[in-house]
PDB file of C-alpha atoms in Angstrom:
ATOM      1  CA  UNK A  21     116.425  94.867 103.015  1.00  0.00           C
ATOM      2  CA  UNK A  22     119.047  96.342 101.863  1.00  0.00           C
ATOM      3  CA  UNK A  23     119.817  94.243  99.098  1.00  0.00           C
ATOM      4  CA  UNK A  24     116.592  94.623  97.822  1.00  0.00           C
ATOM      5  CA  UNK A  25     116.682  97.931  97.843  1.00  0.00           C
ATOM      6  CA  UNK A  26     120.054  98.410  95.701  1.00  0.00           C
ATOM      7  CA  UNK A  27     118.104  95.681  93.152  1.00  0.00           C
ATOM      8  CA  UNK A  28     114.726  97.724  93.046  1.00  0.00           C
ATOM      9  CA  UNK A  29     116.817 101.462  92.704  1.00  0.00           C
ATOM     10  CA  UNK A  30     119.327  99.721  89.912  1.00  0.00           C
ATOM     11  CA  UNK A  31     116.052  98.386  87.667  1.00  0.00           C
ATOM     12  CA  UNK A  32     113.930 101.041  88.444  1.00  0.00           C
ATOM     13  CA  UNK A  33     115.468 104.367  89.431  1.00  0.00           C
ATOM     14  CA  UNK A  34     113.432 107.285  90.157  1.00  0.00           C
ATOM     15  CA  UNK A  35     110.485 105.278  88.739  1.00  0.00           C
ATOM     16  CA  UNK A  36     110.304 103.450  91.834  1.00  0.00           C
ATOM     17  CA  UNK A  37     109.562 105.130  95.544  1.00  0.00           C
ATOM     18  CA  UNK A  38     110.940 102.488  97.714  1.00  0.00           C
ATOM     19  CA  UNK A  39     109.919 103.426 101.653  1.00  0.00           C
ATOM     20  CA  UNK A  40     111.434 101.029 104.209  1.00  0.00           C
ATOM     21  CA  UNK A  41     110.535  99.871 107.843  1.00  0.00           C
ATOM     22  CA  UNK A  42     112.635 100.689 110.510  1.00  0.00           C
ATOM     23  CA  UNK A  43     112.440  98.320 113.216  1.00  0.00           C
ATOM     24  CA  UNK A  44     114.639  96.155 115.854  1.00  0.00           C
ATOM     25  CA  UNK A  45     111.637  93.677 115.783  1.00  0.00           C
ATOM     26  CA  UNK A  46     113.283  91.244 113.197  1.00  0.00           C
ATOM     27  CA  UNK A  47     116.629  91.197 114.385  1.00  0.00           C
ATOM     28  CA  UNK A  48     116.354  90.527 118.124  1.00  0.00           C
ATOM     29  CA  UNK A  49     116.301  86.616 119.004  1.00  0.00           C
ATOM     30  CA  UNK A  50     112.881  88.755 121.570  1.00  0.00           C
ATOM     31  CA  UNK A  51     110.429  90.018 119.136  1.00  0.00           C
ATOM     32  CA  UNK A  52     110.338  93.249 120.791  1.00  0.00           C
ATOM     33  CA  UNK A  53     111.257  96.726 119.082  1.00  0.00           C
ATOM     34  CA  UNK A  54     113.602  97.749 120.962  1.00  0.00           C
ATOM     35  CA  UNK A  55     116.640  97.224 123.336  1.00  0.00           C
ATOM     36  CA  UNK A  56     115.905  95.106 126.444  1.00  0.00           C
ATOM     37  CA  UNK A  57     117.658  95.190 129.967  1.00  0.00           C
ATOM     38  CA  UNK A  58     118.765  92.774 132.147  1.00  0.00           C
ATOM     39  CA  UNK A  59     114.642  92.521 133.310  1.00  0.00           C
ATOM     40  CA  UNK A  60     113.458  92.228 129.858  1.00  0.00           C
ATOM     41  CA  UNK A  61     112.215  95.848 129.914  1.00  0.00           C
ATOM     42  CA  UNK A  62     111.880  98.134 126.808  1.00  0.00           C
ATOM     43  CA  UNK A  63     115.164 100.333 127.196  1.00  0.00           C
ATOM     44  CA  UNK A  64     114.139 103.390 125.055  1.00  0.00           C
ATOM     45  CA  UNK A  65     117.470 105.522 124.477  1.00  0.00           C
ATOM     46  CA  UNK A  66     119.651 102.740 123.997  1.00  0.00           C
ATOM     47  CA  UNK A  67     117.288 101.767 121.248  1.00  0.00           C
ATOM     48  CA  UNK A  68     117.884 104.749 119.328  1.00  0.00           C
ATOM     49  CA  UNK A  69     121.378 104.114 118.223  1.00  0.00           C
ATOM     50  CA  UNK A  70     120.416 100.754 116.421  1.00  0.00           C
ATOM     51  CA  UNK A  71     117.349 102.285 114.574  1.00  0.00           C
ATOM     52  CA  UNK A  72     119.264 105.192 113.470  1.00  0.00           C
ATOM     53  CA  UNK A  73     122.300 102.907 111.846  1.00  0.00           C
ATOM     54  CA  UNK A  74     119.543 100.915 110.432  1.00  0.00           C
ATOM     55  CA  UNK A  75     117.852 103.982 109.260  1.00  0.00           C
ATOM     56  CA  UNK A  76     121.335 104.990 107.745  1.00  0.00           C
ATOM     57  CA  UNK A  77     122.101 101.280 106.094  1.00  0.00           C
ATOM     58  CA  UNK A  78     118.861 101.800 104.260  1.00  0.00           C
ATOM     59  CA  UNK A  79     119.745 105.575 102.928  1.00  0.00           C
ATOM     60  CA  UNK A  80     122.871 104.196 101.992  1.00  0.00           C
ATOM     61  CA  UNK A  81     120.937 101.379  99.847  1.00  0.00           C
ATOM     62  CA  UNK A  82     118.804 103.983  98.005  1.00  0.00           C
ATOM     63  CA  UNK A  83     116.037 104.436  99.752  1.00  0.00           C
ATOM     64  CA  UNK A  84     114.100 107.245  99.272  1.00  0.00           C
ATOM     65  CA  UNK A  85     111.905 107.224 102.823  1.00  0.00           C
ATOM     66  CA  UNK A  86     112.920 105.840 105.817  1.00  0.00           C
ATOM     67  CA  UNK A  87     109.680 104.744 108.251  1.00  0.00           C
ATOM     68  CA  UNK A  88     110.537 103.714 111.860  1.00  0.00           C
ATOM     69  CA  UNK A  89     107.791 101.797 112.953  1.00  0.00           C
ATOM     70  CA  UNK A  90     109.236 100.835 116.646  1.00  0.00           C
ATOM     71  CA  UNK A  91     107.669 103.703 118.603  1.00  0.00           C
ATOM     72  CA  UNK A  92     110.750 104.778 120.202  1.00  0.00           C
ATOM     73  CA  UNK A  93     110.103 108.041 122.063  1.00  0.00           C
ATOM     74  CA  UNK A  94     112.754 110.225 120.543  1.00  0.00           C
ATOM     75  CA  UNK A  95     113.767 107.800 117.388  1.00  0.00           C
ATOM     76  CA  UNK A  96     112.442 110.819 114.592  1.00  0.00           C
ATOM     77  CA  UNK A  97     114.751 113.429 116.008  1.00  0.00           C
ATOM     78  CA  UNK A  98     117.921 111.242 115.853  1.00  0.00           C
ATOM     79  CA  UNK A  99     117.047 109.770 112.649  1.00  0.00           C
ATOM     80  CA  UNK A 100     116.302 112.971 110.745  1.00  0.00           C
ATOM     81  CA  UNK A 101     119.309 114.185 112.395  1.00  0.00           C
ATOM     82  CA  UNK A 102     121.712 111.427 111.512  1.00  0.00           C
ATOM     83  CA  UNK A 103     120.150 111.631 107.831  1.00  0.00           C
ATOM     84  CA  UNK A 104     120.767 114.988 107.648  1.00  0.00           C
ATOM     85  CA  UNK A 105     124.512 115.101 108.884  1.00  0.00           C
ATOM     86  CA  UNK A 106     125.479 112.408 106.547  1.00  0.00           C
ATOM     87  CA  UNK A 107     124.707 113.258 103.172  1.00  0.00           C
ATOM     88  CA  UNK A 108     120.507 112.360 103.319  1.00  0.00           C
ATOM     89  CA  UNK A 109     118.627 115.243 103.601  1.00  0.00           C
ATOM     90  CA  UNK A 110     116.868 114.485 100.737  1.00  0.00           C
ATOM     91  CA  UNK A 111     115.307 111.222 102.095  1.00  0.00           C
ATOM     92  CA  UNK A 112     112.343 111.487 103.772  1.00  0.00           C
ATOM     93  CA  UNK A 113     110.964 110.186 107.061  1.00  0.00           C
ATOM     94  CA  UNK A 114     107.119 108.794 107.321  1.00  0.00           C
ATOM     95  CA  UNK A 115     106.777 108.354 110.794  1.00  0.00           C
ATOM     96  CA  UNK A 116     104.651 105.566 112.481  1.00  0.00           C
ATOM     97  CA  UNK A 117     103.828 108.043 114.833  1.00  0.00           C
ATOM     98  CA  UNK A 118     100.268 106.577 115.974  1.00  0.00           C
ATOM     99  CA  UNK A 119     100.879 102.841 116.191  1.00  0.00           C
ATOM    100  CA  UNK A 120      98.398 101.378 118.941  1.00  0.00           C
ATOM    101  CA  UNK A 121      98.894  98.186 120.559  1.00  0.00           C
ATOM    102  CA  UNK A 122      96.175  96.429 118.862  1.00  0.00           C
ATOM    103  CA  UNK A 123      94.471  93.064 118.489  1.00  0.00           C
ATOM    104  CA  UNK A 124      94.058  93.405 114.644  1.00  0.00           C
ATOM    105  CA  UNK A 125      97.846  92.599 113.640  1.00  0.00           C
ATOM    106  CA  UNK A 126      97.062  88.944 114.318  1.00  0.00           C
ATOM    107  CA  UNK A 127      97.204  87.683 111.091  1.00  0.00           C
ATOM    108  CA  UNK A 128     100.429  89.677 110.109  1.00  0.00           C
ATOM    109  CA  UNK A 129     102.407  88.419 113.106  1.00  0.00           C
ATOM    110  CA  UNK A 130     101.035  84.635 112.522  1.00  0.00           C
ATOM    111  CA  UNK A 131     102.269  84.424 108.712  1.00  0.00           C
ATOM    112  CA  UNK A 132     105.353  86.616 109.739  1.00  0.00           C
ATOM    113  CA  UNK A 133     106.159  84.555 113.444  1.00  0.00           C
ATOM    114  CA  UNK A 134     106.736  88.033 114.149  1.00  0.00           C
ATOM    115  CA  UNK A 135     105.049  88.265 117.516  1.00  0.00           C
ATOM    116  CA  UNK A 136     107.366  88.531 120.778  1.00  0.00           C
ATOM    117  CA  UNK A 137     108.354  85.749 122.204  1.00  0.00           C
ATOM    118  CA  UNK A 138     107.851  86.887 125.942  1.00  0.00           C
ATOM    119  CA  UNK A 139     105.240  89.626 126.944  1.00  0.00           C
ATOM    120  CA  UNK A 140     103.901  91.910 124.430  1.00  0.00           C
ATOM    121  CA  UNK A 141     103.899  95.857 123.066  1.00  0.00           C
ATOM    122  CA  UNK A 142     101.725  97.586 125.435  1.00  0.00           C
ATOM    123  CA  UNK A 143     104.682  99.364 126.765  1.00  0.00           C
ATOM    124  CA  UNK A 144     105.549 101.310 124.073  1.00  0.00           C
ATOM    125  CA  UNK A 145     102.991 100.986 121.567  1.00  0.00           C
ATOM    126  CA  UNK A 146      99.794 102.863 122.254  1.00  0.00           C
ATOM    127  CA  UNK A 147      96.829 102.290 124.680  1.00  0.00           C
ATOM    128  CA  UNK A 148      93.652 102.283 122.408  1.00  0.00           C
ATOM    129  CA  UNK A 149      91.899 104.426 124.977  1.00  0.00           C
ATOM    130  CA  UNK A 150      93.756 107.441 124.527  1.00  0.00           C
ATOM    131  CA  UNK A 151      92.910 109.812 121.307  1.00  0.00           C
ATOM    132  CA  UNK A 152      94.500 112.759 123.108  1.00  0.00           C
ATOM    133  CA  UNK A 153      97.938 110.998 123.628  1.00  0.00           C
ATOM    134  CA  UNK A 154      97.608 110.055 119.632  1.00  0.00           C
ATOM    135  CA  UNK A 155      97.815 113.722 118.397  1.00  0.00           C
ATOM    136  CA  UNK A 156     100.197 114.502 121.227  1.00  0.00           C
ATOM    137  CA  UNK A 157     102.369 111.967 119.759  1.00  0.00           C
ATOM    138  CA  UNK A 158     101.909 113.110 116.405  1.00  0.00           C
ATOM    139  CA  UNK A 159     102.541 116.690 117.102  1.00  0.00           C
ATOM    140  CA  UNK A 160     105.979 115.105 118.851  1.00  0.00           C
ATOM    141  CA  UNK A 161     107.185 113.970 115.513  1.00  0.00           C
ATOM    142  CA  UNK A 162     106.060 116.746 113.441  1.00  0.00           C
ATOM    143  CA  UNK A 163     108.587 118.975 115.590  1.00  0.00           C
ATOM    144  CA  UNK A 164     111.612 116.202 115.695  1.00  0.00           C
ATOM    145  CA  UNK A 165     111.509 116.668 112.210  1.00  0.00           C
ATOM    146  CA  UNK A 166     108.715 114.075 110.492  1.00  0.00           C
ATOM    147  CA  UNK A 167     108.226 114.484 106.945  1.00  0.00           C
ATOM    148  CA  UNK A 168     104.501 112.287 106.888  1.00  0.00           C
ATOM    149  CA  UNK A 169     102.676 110.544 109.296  1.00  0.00           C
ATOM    150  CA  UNK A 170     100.572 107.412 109.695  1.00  0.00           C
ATOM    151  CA  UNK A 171      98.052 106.019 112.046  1.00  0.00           C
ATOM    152  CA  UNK A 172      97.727 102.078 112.241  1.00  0.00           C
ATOM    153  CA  UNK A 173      95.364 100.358 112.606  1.00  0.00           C
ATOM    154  CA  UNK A 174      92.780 102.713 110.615  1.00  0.00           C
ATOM    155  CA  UNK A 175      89.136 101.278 110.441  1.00  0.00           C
ATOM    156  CA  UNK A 176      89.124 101.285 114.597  1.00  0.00           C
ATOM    157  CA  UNK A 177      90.757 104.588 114.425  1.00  0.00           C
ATOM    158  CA  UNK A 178      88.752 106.811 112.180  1.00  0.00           C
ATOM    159  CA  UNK A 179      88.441 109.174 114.800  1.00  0.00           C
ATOM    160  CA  UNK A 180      92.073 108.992 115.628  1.00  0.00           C
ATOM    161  CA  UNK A 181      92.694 110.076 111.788  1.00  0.00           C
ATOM    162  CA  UNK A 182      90.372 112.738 111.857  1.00  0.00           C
ATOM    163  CA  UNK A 183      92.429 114.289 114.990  1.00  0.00           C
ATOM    164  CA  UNK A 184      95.508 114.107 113.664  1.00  0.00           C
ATOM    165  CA  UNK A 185      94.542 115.390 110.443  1.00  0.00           C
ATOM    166  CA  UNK A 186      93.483 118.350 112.090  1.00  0.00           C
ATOM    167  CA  UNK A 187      96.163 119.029 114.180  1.00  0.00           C
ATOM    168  CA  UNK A 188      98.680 118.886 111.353  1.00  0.00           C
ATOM    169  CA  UNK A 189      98.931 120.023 107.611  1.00  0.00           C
ATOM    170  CA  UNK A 190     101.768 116.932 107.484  1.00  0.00           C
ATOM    171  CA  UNK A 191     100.552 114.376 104.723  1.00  0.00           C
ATOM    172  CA  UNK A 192      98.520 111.669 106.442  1.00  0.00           C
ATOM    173  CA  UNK A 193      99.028 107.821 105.807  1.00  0.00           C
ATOM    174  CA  UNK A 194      96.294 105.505 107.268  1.00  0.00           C
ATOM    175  CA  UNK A 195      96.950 101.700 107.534  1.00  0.00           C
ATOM    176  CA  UNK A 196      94.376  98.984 106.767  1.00  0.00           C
ATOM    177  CA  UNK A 197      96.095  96.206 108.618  1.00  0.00           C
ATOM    178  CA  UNK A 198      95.690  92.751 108.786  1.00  0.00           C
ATOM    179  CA  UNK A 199      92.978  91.648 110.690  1.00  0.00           C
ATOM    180  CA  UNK A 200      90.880  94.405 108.778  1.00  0.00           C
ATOM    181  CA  UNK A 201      91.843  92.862 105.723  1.00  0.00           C
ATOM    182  CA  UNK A 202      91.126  89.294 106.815  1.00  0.00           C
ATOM    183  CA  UNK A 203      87.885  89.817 108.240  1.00  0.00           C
ATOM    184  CA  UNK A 204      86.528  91.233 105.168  1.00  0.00           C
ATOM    185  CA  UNK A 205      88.249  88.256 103.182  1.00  0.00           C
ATOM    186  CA  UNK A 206      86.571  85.692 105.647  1.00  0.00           C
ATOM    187  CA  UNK A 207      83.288  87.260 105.813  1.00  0.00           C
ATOM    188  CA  UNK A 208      83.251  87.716 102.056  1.00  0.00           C
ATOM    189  CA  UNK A 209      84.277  83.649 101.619  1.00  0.00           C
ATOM    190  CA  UNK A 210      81.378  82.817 103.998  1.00  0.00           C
ATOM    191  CA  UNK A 211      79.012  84.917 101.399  1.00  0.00           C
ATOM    192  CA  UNK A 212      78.131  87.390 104.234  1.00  0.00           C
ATOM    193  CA  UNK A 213      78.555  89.957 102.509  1.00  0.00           C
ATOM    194  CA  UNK A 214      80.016  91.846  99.001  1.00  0.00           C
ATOM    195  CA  UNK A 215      83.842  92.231  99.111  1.00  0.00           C
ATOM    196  CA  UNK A 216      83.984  95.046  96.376  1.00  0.00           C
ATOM    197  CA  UNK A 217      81.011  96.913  98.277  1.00  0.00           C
ATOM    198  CA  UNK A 218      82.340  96.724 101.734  1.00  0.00           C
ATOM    199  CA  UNK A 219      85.730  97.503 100.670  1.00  0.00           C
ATOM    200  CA  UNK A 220      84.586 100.280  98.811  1.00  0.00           C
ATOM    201  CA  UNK A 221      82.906 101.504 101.750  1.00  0.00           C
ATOM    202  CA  UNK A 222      86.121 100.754 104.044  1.00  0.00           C
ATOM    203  CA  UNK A 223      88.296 102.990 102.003  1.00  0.00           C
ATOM    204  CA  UNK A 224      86.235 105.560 101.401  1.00  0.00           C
ATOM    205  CA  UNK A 225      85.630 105.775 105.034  1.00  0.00           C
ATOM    206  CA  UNK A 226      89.233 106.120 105.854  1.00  0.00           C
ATOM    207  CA  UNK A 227      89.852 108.577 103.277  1.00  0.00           C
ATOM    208  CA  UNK A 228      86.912 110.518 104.567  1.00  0.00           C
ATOM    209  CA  UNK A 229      88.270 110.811 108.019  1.00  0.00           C
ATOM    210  CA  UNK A 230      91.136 112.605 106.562  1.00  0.00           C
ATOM    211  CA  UNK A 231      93.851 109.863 105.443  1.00  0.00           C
ATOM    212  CA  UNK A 232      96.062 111.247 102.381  1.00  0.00           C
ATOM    213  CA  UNK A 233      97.150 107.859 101.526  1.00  0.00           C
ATOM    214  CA  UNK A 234      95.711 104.298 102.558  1.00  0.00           C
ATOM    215  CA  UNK A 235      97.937 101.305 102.904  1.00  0.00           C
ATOM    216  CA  UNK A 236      95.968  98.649 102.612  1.00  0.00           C
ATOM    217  CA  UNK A 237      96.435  94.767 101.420  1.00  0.00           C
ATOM    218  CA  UNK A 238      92.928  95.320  99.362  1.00  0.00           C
ATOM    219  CA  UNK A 239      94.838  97.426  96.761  1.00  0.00           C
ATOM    220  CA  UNK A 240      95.464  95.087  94.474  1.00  0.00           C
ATOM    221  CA  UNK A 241      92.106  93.940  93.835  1.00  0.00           C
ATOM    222  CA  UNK A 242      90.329  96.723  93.883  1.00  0.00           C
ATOM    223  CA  UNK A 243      92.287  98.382  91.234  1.00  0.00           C
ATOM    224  CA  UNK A 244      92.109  95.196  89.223  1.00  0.00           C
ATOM    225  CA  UNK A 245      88.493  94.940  90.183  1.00  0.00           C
ATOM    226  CA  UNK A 246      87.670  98.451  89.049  1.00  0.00           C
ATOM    227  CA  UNK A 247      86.153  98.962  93.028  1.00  0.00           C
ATOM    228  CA  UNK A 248      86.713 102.517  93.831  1.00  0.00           C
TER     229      UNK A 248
END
């Protein structure tokens, strides 16, 4: 990671915003995003020490946002701080700050083998029940110092969006994960139905509910395809 982002920053400069994930998930022989005890629980405060030297590698690499995706209660407010006393305060911090424990990352964690290899994220992740803990958590990282924020997934989450985009002037990232992505792609390939239509619709949707920016694996063809 950061490697790549001393290559992009050298060819590209300012031309180039390069945002990185923050995560434990990669480097643990677990899975899991965080620190585990003895037990194999999530240990949440020892977890923040490794995300925040991660968060500092990648500052140090040239990246211009930082984006902790681990859902570490607590991780924004020791990241922005540790950015801040160290020569960052320029770099920003999109926070994952409504990441729900969901069924549509299957595809990612399949072509990544990124899934845990004992349990799952139910712990810390979010129950996808609960709107009103969403903009609580939100609200969290919008005091601890959050520069954007993003709700993931988005197309079961519209609501969710639409909450948090009214609770907070913050700029508003929706992501159009995996399985949303590959469900259109299958059903499309099975001539169900019109990829560039039901895209269309799909973006336009999440951008209605209040999303400022969509991340989304459709981007590429619909700006080739001329879809939006």
């Amino acid at each position: 990671m950061q490697r790549a982002c001393e290559a992009l920053k050298r060819e590209f400069d300012d031309r180039l915003i390069v945002i990185t994930d923050v995560c434990l998930c990669a480097y643990t022989d677990h899975g899991h995003c965080g620190v585990l005890d003895a037990r194999g629980r999530i240990v949440n405060d020892a977890s923040l020490k490794p995300l925040v030297d991660m968060a500092l590698s990648h500052a140090r690499a040239g990246a211009d946002v930082v984006a902790p995706s681990d859902m570490m209660d607590g991780r924004v407010a020791a990241i922005r701080d540790a950015l801040d006393q160290t020569g960052f305060e320029d770099t920003g911090l999109l926070s994952y700050a409504v990441k729900f424990a969901s069924g549509y990352y299957g595809p990612f964690r399949e072509a990544a083998d990124s899934a845990p290899s004992s349990g799952d994220r139910r712990s810390y992740q979010m129950d996808s029940r609960n709107a009103r803990e969403a903009v609580r958590e939100a609200l969290l990282d919008v005091e601890e110092g959050a520069d954007w924020l993003m709700v993931k997934p988005a197309l079961p989450y519209l609501d969710v969006i639409r909450a948090v985009r009214e609770a907070t002037l913050l700029p508003l990232s929706a992501y159009n994960v995996s399985g949303e992505y590959s469900a259109v792609k299958a059903a499309a390939a099975n001539g169900w139905l019109d990829e560039a239509t039901i895209v269309r619709e799909n973006l336009h949707a999440i951008q209605r509910a209040g999303a400022d920016q969509i991340i989304t694996y459709h981007a590429r063809d619909a700006l080739k395809g001329g879809w939006l």
